[in-house]
PDB file of C-alpha atoms and ligand atoms in Angstrom:
ATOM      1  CA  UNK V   1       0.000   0.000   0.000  1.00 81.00           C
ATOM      2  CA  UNK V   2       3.018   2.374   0.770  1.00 91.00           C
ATOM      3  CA  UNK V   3       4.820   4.098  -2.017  1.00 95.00           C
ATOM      4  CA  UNK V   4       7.411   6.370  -1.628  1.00 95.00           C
ATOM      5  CA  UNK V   5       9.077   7.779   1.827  1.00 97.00           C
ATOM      6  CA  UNK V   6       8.210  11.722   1.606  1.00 97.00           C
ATOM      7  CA  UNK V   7       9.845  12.943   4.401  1.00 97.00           C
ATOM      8  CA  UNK V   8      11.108  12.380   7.685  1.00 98.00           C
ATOM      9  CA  UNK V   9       9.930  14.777  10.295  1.00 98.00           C
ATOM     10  CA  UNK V  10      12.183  16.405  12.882  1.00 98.00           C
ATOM     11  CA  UNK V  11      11.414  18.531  15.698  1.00 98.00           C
ATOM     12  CA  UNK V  12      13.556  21.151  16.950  1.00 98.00           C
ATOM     13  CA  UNK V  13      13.394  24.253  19.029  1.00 98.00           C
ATOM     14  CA  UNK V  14      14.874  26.287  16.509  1.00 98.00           C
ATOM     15  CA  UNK V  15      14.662  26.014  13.052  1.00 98.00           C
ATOM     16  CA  UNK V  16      17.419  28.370  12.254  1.00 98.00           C
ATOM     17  CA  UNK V  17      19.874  25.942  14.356  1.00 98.00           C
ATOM     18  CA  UNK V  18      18.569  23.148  12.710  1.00 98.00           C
ATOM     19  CA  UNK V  19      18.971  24.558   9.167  1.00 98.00           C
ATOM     20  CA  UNK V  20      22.491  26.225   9.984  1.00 97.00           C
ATOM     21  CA  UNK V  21      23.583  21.958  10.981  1.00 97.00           C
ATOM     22  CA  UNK V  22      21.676  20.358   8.023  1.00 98.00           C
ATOM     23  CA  UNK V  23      24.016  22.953   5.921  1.00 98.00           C
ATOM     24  CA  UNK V  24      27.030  23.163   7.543  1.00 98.00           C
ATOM     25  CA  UNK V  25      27.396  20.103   9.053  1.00 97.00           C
ATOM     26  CA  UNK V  26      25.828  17.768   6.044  1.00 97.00           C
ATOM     27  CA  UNK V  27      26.490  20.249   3.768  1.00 97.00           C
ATOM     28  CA  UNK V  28      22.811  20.087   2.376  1.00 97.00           C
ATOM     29  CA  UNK V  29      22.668  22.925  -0.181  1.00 97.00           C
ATOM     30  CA  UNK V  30      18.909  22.864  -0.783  1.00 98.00           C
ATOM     31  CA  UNK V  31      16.615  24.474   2.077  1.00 98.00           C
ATOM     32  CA  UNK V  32      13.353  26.140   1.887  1.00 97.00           C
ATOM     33  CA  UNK V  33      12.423  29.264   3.326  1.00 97.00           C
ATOM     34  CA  UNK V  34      11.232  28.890   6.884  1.00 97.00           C
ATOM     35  CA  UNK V  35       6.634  29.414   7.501  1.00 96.00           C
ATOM     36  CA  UNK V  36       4.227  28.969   9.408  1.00 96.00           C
ATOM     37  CA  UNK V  37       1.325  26.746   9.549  1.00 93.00           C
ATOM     38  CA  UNK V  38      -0.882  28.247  11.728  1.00 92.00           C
ATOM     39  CA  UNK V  39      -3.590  25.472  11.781  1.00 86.00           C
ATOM     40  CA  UNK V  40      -0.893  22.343  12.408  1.00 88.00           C
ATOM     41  CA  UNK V  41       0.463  24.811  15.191  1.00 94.00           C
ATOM     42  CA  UNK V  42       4.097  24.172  13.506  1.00 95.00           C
ATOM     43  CA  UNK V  43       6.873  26.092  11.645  1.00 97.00           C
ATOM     44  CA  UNK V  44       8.443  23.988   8.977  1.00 97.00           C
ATOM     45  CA  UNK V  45      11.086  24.226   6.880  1.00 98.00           C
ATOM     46  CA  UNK V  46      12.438  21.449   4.222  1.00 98.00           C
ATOM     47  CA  UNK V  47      15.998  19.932   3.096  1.00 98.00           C
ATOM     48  CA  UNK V  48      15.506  18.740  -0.037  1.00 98.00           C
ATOM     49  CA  UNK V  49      17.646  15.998  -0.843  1.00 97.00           C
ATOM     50  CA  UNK V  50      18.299  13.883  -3.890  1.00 96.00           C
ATOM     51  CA  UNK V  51      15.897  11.230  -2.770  1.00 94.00           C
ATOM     52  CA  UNK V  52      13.593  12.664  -0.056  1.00 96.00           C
ATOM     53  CA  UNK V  53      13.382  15.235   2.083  1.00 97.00           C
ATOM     54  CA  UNK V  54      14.035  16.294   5.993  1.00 98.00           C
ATOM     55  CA  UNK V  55      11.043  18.315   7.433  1.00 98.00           C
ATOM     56  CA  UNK V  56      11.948  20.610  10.525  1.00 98.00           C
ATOM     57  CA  UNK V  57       9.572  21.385  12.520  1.00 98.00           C
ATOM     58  CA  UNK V  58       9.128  24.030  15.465  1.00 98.00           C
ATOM     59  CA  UNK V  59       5.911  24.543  17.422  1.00 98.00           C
ATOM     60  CA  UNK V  60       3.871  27.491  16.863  1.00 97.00           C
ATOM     61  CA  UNK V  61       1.835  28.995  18.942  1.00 94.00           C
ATOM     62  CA  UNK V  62       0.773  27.633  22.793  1.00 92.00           C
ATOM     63  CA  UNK V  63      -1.022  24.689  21.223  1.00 91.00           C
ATOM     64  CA  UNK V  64       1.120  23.135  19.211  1.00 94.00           C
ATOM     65  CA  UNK V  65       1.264  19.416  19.343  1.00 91.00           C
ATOM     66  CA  UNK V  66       5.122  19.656  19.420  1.00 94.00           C
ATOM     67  CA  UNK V  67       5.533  20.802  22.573  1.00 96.00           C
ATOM     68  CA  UNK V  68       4.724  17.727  24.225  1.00 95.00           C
ATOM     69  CA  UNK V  69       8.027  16.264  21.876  1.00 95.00           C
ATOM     70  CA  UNK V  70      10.284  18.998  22.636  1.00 97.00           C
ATOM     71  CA  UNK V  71       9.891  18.762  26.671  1.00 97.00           C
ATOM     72  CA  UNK V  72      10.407  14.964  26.491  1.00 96.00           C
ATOM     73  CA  UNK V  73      13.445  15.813  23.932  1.00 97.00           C
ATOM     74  CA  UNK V  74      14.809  19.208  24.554  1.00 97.00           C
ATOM     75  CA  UNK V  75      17.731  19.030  22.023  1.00 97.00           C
ATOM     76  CA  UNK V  76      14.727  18.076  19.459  1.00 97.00           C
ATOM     77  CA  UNK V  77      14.613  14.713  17.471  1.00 98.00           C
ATOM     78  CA  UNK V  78      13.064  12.347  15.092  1.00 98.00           C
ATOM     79  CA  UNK V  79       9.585  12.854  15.165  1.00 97.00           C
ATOM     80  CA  UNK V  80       7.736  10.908  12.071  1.00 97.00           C
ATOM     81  CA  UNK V  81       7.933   9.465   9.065  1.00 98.00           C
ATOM     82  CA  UNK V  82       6.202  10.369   5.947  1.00 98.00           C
ATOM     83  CA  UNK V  83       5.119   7.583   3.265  1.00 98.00           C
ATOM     84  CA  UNK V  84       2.600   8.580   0.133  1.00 97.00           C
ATOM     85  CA  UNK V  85      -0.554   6.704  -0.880  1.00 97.00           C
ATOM     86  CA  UNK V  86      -2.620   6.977  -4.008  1.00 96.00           C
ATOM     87  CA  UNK V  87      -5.837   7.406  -2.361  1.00 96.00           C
ATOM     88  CA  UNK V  88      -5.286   9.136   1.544  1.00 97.00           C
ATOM     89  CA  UNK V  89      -9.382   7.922   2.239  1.00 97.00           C
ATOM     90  CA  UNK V  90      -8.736   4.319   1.068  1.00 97.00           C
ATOM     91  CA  UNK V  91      -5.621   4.266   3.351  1.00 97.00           C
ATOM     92  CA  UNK V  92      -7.354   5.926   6.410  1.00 97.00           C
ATOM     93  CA  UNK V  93      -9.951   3.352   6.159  1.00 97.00           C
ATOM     94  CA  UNK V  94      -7.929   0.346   5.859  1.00 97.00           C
ATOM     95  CA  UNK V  95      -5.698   1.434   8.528  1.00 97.00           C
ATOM     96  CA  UNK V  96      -8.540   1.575  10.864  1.00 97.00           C
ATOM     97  CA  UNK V  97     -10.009  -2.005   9.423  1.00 97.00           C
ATOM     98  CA  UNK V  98      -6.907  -3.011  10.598  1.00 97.00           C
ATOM     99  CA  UNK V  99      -6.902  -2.291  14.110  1.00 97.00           C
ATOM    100  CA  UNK V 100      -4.745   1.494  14.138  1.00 97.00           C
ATOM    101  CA  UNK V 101      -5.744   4.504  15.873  1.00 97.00           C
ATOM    102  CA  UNK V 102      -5.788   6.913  13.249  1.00 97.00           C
ATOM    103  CA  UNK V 103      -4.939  10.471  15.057  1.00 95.00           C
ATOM    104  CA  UNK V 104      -7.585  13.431  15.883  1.00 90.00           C
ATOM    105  CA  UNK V 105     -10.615  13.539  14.055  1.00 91.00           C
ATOM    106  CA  UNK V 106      -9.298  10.902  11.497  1.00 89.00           C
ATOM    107  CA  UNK V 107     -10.593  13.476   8.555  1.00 93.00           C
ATOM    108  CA  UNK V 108      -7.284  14.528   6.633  1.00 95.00           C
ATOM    109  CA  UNK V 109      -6.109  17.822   6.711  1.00 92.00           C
ATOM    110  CA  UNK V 110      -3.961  19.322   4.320  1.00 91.00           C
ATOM    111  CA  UNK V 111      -0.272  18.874   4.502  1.00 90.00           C
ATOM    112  CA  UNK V 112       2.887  21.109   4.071  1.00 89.00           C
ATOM    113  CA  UNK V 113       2.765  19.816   0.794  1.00 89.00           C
ATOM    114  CA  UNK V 114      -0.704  21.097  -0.157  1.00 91.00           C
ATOM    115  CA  UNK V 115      -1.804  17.149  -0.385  1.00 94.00           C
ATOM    116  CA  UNK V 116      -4.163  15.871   2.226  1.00 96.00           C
ATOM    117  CA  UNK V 117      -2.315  13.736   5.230  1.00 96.00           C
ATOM    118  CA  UNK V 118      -3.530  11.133   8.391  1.00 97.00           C
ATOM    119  CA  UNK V 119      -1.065  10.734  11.448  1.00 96.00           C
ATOM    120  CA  UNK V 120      -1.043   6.808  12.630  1.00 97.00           C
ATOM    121  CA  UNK V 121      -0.599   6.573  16.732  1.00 97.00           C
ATOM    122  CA  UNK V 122       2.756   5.272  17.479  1.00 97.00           C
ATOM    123  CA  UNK V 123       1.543   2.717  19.607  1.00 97.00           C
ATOM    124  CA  UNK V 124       0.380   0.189  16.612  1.00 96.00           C
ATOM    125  CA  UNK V 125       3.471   1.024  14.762  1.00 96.00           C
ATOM    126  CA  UNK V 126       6.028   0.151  16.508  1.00 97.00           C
ATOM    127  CA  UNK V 127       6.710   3.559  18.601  1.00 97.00           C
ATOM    128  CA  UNK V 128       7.255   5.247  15.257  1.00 98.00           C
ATOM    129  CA  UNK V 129       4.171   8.056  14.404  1.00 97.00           C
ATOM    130  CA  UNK V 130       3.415   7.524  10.642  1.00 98.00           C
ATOM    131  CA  UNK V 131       2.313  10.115   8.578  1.00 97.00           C
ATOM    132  CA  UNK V 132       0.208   9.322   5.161  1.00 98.00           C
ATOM    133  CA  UNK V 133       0.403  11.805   2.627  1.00 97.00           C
ATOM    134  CA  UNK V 134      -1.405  11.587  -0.654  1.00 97.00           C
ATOM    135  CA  UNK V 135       1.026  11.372  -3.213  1.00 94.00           C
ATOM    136  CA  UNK V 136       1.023  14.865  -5.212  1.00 85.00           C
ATOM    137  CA  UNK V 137      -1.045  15.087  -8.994  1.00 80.00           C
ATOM    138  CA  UNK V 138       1.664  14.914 -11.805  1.00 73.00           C
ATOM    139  CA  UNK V 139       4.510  13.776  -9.471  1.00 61.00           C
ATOM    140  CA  UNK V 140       4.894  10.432 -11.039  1.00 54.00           C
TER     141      UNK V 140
HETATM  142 CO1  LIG J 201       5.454  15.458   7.944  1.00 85.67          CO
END
């Protein structure tokens, strides 16, 4: 059912550090423009890579679900994993026929890459939260 890994997500206090070690340190030449996504309560920034892509992410606003992350990992961390499906309502619904707890209201909301995305709880895969993304039109 999985195609391609999208992105893995990382949270971090600070973009700007993040961005400034992803280029310096990795030497990754190819990083968007920090912004905000008011409605995901998250900042996010991407380092696009030849094959995927890193997605920082720093909370936004009081609400943001990253806080929770951050006080468990202060120095910030791996935080998902991002794999794309053809059809994000056909995956939803056979992730819940098969026993996962698809996260909040289970409707998809619309990604950082303008395609609509599900979170999978951690606890049916393994400890690692799984995002779905529907793949992009006219990317393959
Ligand atoms: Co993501």
């Amino acid at each position: 059912m999985i195609g391609k890994l999208n992105h893995v997500g990382v949270a971090t206090p600070s973009i700007e550090a993040s961005v400034a070690l992803y280029r310096d340190m990795l030497g990754a030449t190819s990083i968007t423009e920090k912004r905000a996504m008011p409605e995901q309560g998250v900042w996010v920034a991407f380092v696009n890579l030849p094959n995927s892509q890193i997605e920082l992410i720093e909370p936004y606003g009081e609400a943001s679900p990253i806080h929770g992350f951050l006080k468990k990992n202060p120095a910030g961390g791996q935080h998902h994993v991002c794999f794309e499906v053809e059809d994000i309502i056909a995956a939803r619904d056979e992730m819940r026929a098969k026993g996962a707890t698809v996260l909040g209201t289970g409707e998809p909301r619309i990604g950082a890459h303008g395609t609509p995305v599900i979170f999978v709880h951690p606890k049916d895969m393994g400890g690692v939260l799984v995002e779905l993304m529907e793949t992009p039109k006219g990317a393959h």
